[in-house]
Amino acid sequence: MDTYSTPLEEVLLEAIQNKFPDYHIENPNQEYHQEGCRRWQEETSHGMSYFYKELLPKMDILVLLAFEDNMIGAGVYGEANKMVEMNKPIYEISRSGNIEKAVLDENRKLSIEETKKRVH
């Protein structure tokens, strides 16, 4: 979320599209995704369930971006973990645009509170 609506976001989206030209990129930085989170928050008190229950099951792969210190936000880590549970591949993109297969490391996961401090 720290790259939303920045020039870096555009660079990273282009790198993802170049790496996976046959896939449609589902960028979470879209108003309809924010609306989905609000809807789930109102209906269930769990806004992130929108991603886990509606969006991720429709996806084939996930590309995650860590913060500059290589730590992964709680939500992104949870989404990546859900993809692993569904036997779907996950990749990690660096801030320079390099994309490689990802392996989740619990030591890189931030708490919800730590994540919020970085994006608000």
PDB file of C-alpha atoms in Angstrom:
ATOM      1  CA  MET A   1       0.000   0.000   0.000  1.00  0.00           C
ATOM      2  CA  ASP A   2       2.972   2.308   0.419  1.00  0.00           C
ATOM      3  CA  THR A   3       3.373   2.432  -3.377  1.00  0.00           C
ATOM      4  CA  TYR A   4      -0.295   3.052  -4.263  1.00  0.00           C
ATOM      5  CA  SER A   5      -0.760   5.881  -6.763  1.00  0.00           C
ATOM      6  CA  THR A   6       2.977   6.519  -7.103  1.00  0.00           C
ATOM      7  CA  PRO A   7       5.287   6.354 -10.122  1.00  0.00           C
ATOM      8  CA  LEU A   8       6.834   3.214  -8.587  1.00  0.00           C
ATOM      9  CA  GLU A   9       3.448   1.484  -8.714  1.00  0.00           C
ATOM     10  CA  GLU A  10       3.324   2.056 -12.475  1.00  0.00           C
ATOM     11  CA  VAL A  11       6.865   0.707 -12.930  1.00  0.00           C
ATOM     12  CA  LEU A  12       6.058  -2.416 -10.903  1.00  0.00           C
ATOM     13  CA  LEU A  13       2.794  -3.050 -12.753  1.00  0.00           C
ATOM     14  CA  GLU A  14       4.668  -2.832 -16.046  1.00  0.00           C
ATOM     15  CA  ALA A  15       7.316  -5.276 -14.799  1.00  0.00           C
ATOM     16  CA  ILE A  16       4.600  -7.726 -13.725  1.00  0.00           C
ATOM     17  CA  GLN A  17       2.830  -7.457 -17.075  1.00  0.00           C
ATOM     18  CA  ASN A  18       6.120  -8.034 -18.901  1.00  0.00           C
ATOM     19  CA  LYS A  19       6.890 -11.121 -16.790  1.00  0.00           C
ATOM     20  CA  PHE A  20       3.357 -12.533 -17.094  1.00  0.00           C
ATOM     21  CA  PRO A  21       2.024 -11.254 -20.447  1.00  0.00           C
ATOM     22  CA  ASP A  22      -0.767 -13.834 -20.622  1.00  0.00           C
ATOM     23  CA  TYR A  23      -2.289 -12.805 -17.284  1.00  0.00           C
ATOM     24  CA  HIS A  24      -4.624  -9.979 -16.346  1.00  0.00           C
ATOM     25  CA  ILE A  25      -3.225  -7.957 -13.435  1.00  0.00           C
ATOM     26  CA  GLU A  26      -5.734  -7.502 -10.646  1.00  0.00           C
ATOM     27  CA  ASN A  27      -4.295  -4.455  -8.894  1.00  0.00           C
ATOM     28  CA  PRO A  28      -5.694  -4.136  -5.341  1.00  0.00           C
ATOM     29  CA  ASN A  29      -5.359  -0.355  -5.666  1.00  0.00           C
ATOM     30  CA  GLN A  30      -8.759  -0.061  -7.331  1.00  0.00           C
ATOM     31  CA  GLU A  31     -11.870   1.581  -5.908  1.00  0.00           C
ATOM     32  CA  TYR A  32     -13.994  -1.532  -6.489  1.00  0.00           C
ATOM     33  CA  HIS A  33     -11.629  -3.517  -4.256  1.00  0.00           C
ATOM     34  CA  GLN A  34     -11.866  -0.872  -1.540  1.00  0.00           C
ATOM     35  CA  GLU A  35     -15.650  -1.057  -1.910  1.00  0.00           C
ATOM     36  CA  GLY A  36     -15.514  -4.848  -1.546  1.00  0.00           C
ATOM     37  CA  CYS A  37     -13.545  -4.456   1.688  1.00  0.00           C
ATOM     38  CA  ARG A  38     -16.059  -1.926   3.012  1.00  0.00           C
ATOM     39  CA  ARG A  39     -18.942  -4.251   2.129  1.00  0.00           C
ATOM     40  CA  TRP A  40     -17.333  -7.192   3.927  1.00  0.00           C
ATOM     41  CA  GLN A  41     -16.490  -4.944   6.890  1.00  0.00           C
ATOM     42  CA  GLU A  42     -20.122  -3.863   7.194  1.00  0.00           C
ATOM     43  CA  GLU A  43     -21.511  -7.377   6.732  1.00  0.00           C
ATOM     44  CA  THR A  44     -18.990  -9.447   8.686  1.00  0.00           C
ATOM     45  CA  SER A  45     -16.613  -7.049  10.520  1.00  0.00           C
ATOM     46  CA  HIS A  46     -13.765  -8.611   8.507  1.00  0.00           C
ATOM     47  CA  GLY A  47     -12.942  -6.377   5.549  1.00  0.00           C
ATOM     48  CA  MET A  48      -9.913  -8.415   4.475  1.00  0.00           C
ATOM     49  CA  SER A  49     -12.182 -11.433   3.978  1.00  0.00           C
ATOM     50  CA  TYR A  50     -13.147  -9.816   0.692  1.00  0.00           C
ATOM     51  CA  PHE A  51      -9.702 -10.663  -0.631  1.00  0.00           C
ATOM     52  CA  TYR A  52      -9.509 -14.113   0.968  1.00  0.00           C
ATOM     53  CA  LYS A  53     -12.993 -15.290   0.014  1.00  0.00           C
ATOM     54  CA  GLU A  54     -13.907 -13.391  -3.143  1.00  0.00           C
ATOM     55  CA  LEU A  55     -10.761 -12.358  -4.953  1.00  0.00           C
ATOM     56  CA  LEU A  56      -7.999 -14.887  -4.248  1.00  0.00           C
ATOM     57  CA  PRO A  57      -9.997 -17.962  -5.311  1.00  0.00           C
ATOM     58  CA  LYS A  58     -10.300 -16.377  -8.784  1.00  0.00           C
ATOM     59  CA  MET A  59      -6.582 -15.677  -9.106  1.00  0.00           C
ATOM     60  CA  ASP A  60      -3.976 -17.958 -10.671  1.00  0.00           C
ATOM     61  CA  ILE A  61      -0.843 -16.406  -9.141  1.00  0.00           C
ATOM     62  CA  LEU A  62       0.032 -13.706  -6.632  1.00  0.00           C
ATOM     63  CA  VAL A  63       2.894 -11.225  -6.818  1.00  0.00           C
ATOM     64  CA  LEU A  64       3.795  -9.632  -3.496  1.00  0.00           C
ATOM     65  CA  LEU A  65       5.825  -6.560  -2.674  1.00  0.00           C
ATOM     66  CA  ALA A  66       7.666  -6.225   0.631  1.00  0.00           C
ATOM     67  CA  PHE A  67       8.402  -2.940   2.323  1.00  0.00           C
ATOM     68  CA  GLU A  68      11.796  -1.318   1.773  1.00  0.00           C
ATOM     69  CA  ASP A  69      13.224  -3.161   4.773  1.00  0.00           C
ATOM     70  CA  ASN A  70      12.163  -6.522   3.257  1.00  0.00           C
ATOM     71  CA  MET A  71       9.334  -7.035   5.752  1.00  0.00           C
ATOM     72  CA  ILE A  72       5.910  -8.127   4.507  1.00  0.00           C
ATOM     73  CA  GLY A  73       2.697  -6.494   5.660  1.00  0.00           C
ATOM     74  CA  ALA A  74       0.210  -8.631   7.575  1.00  0.00           C
ATOM     75  CA  GLY A  75      -2.467  -8.523   4.870  1.00  0.00           C
ATOM     76  CA  VAL A  76      -0.106  -9.297   2.011  1.00  0.00           C
ATOM     77  CA  TYR A  77       1.462 -12.113   3.998  1.00  0.00           C
ATOM     78  CA  GLY A  78      -1.973 -13.521   4.758  1.00  0.00           C
ATOM     79  CA  GLU A  79      -2.992 -13.345   1.097  1.00  0.00           C
ATOM     80  CA  ALA A  80       0.211 -15.062   0.004  1.00  0.00           C
ATOM     81  CA  ASN A  81      -0.263 -17.752   2.630  1.00  0.00           C
ATOM     82  CA  LYS A  82      -3.841 -18.329   1.415  1.00  0.00           C
ATOM     83  CA  MET A  83      -2.559 -18.765  -2.144  1.00  0.00           C
ATOM     84  CA  VAL A  84      -0.024 -21.336  -0.905  1.00  0.00           C
ATOM     85  CA  GLU A  85      -2.861 -23.171   0.872  1.00  0.00           C
ATOM     86  CA  MET A  86      -4.745 -23.253  -2.454  1.00  0.00           C
ATOM     87  CA  ASN A  87      -1.614 -24.665  -4.173  1.00  0.00           C
ATOM     88  CA  LYS A  88      -1.211 -21.552  -6.286  1.00  0.00           C
ATOM     89  CA  PRO A  89       2.203 -20.020  -6.990  1.00  0.00           C
ATOM     90  CA  ILE A  90       3.416 -16.856  -5.336  1.00  0.00           C
ATOM     91  CA  TYR A  91       6.114 -14.521  -6.571  1.00  0.00           C
ATOM     92  CA  GLU A  92       7.884 -11.570  -5.032  1.00  0.00           C
ATOM     93  CA  ILE A  93       8.719  -8.403  -6.898  1.00  0.00           C
ATOM     94  CA  SER A  94      11.568  -6.224  -5.704  1.00  0.00           C
ATOM     95  CA  ARG A  95      11.302  -2.460  -5.780  1.00  0.00           C
ATOM     96  CA  SER A  96      13.623  -2.538  -8.785  1.00  0.00           C
ATOM     97  CA  GLY A  97      11.149  -4.763 -10.660  1.00  0.00           C
ATOM     98  CA  ASN A  98      12.902  -8.132 -10.369  1.00  0.00           C
ATOM     99  CA  ILE A  99      10.388 -10.981  -9.992  1.00  0.00           C
ATOM    100  CA  GLU A 100      11.216 -14.379  -8.517  1.00  0.00           C
ATOM    101  CA  LYS A 101       9.347 -17.314  -6.981  1.00  0.00           C
ATOM    102  CA  ALA A 102       8.596 -16.544  -3.349  1.00  0.00           C
ATOM    103  CA  VAL A 103       8.896 -18.672  -0.250  1.00  0.00           C
ATOM    104  CA  LEU A 104       7.113 -17.323   2.791  1.00  0.00           C
ATOM    105  CA  ASP A 105       9.245 -16.725   5.860  1.00  0.00           C
ATOM    106  CA  GLU A 106       7.342 -16.100   9.102  1.00  0.00           C
ATOM    107  CA  ASN A 107      10.262 -13.923  10.307  1.00  0.00           C
ATOM    108  CA  ARG A 108       9.402 -11.351   7.624  1.00  0.00           C
ATOM    109  CA  LYS A 109       5.728 -11.021   8.610  1.00  0.00           C
ATOM    110  CA  LEU A 110       4.670  -7.790  10.282  1.00  0.00           C
ATOM    111  CA  SER A 111       1.826  -7.628  12.779  1.00  0.00           C
ATOM    112  CA  ILE A 112      -1.332  -5.760  11.828  1.00  0.00           C
ATOM    113  CA  GLU A 113      -0.270  -2.874  14.088  1.00  0.00           C
ATOM    114  CA  GLU A 114       3.222  -2.722  12.561  1.00  0.00           C
ATOM    115  CA  THR A 115       1.717  -2.770   9.075  1.00  0.00           C
ATOM    116  CA  LYS A 116      -0.736   0.030   9.864  1.00  0.00           C
ATOM    117  CA  LYS A 117       2.107   2.256  11.088  1.00  0.00           C
ATOM    118  CA  ARG A 118       3.777   1.926   7.684  1.00  0.00           C
ATOM    119  CA  VAL A 119       0.758   2.666   5.495  1.00  0.00           C
ATOM    120  CA  HIS A 120      -1.212   5.308   7.391  1.00  0.00           C
TER     121      HIS A 120
END
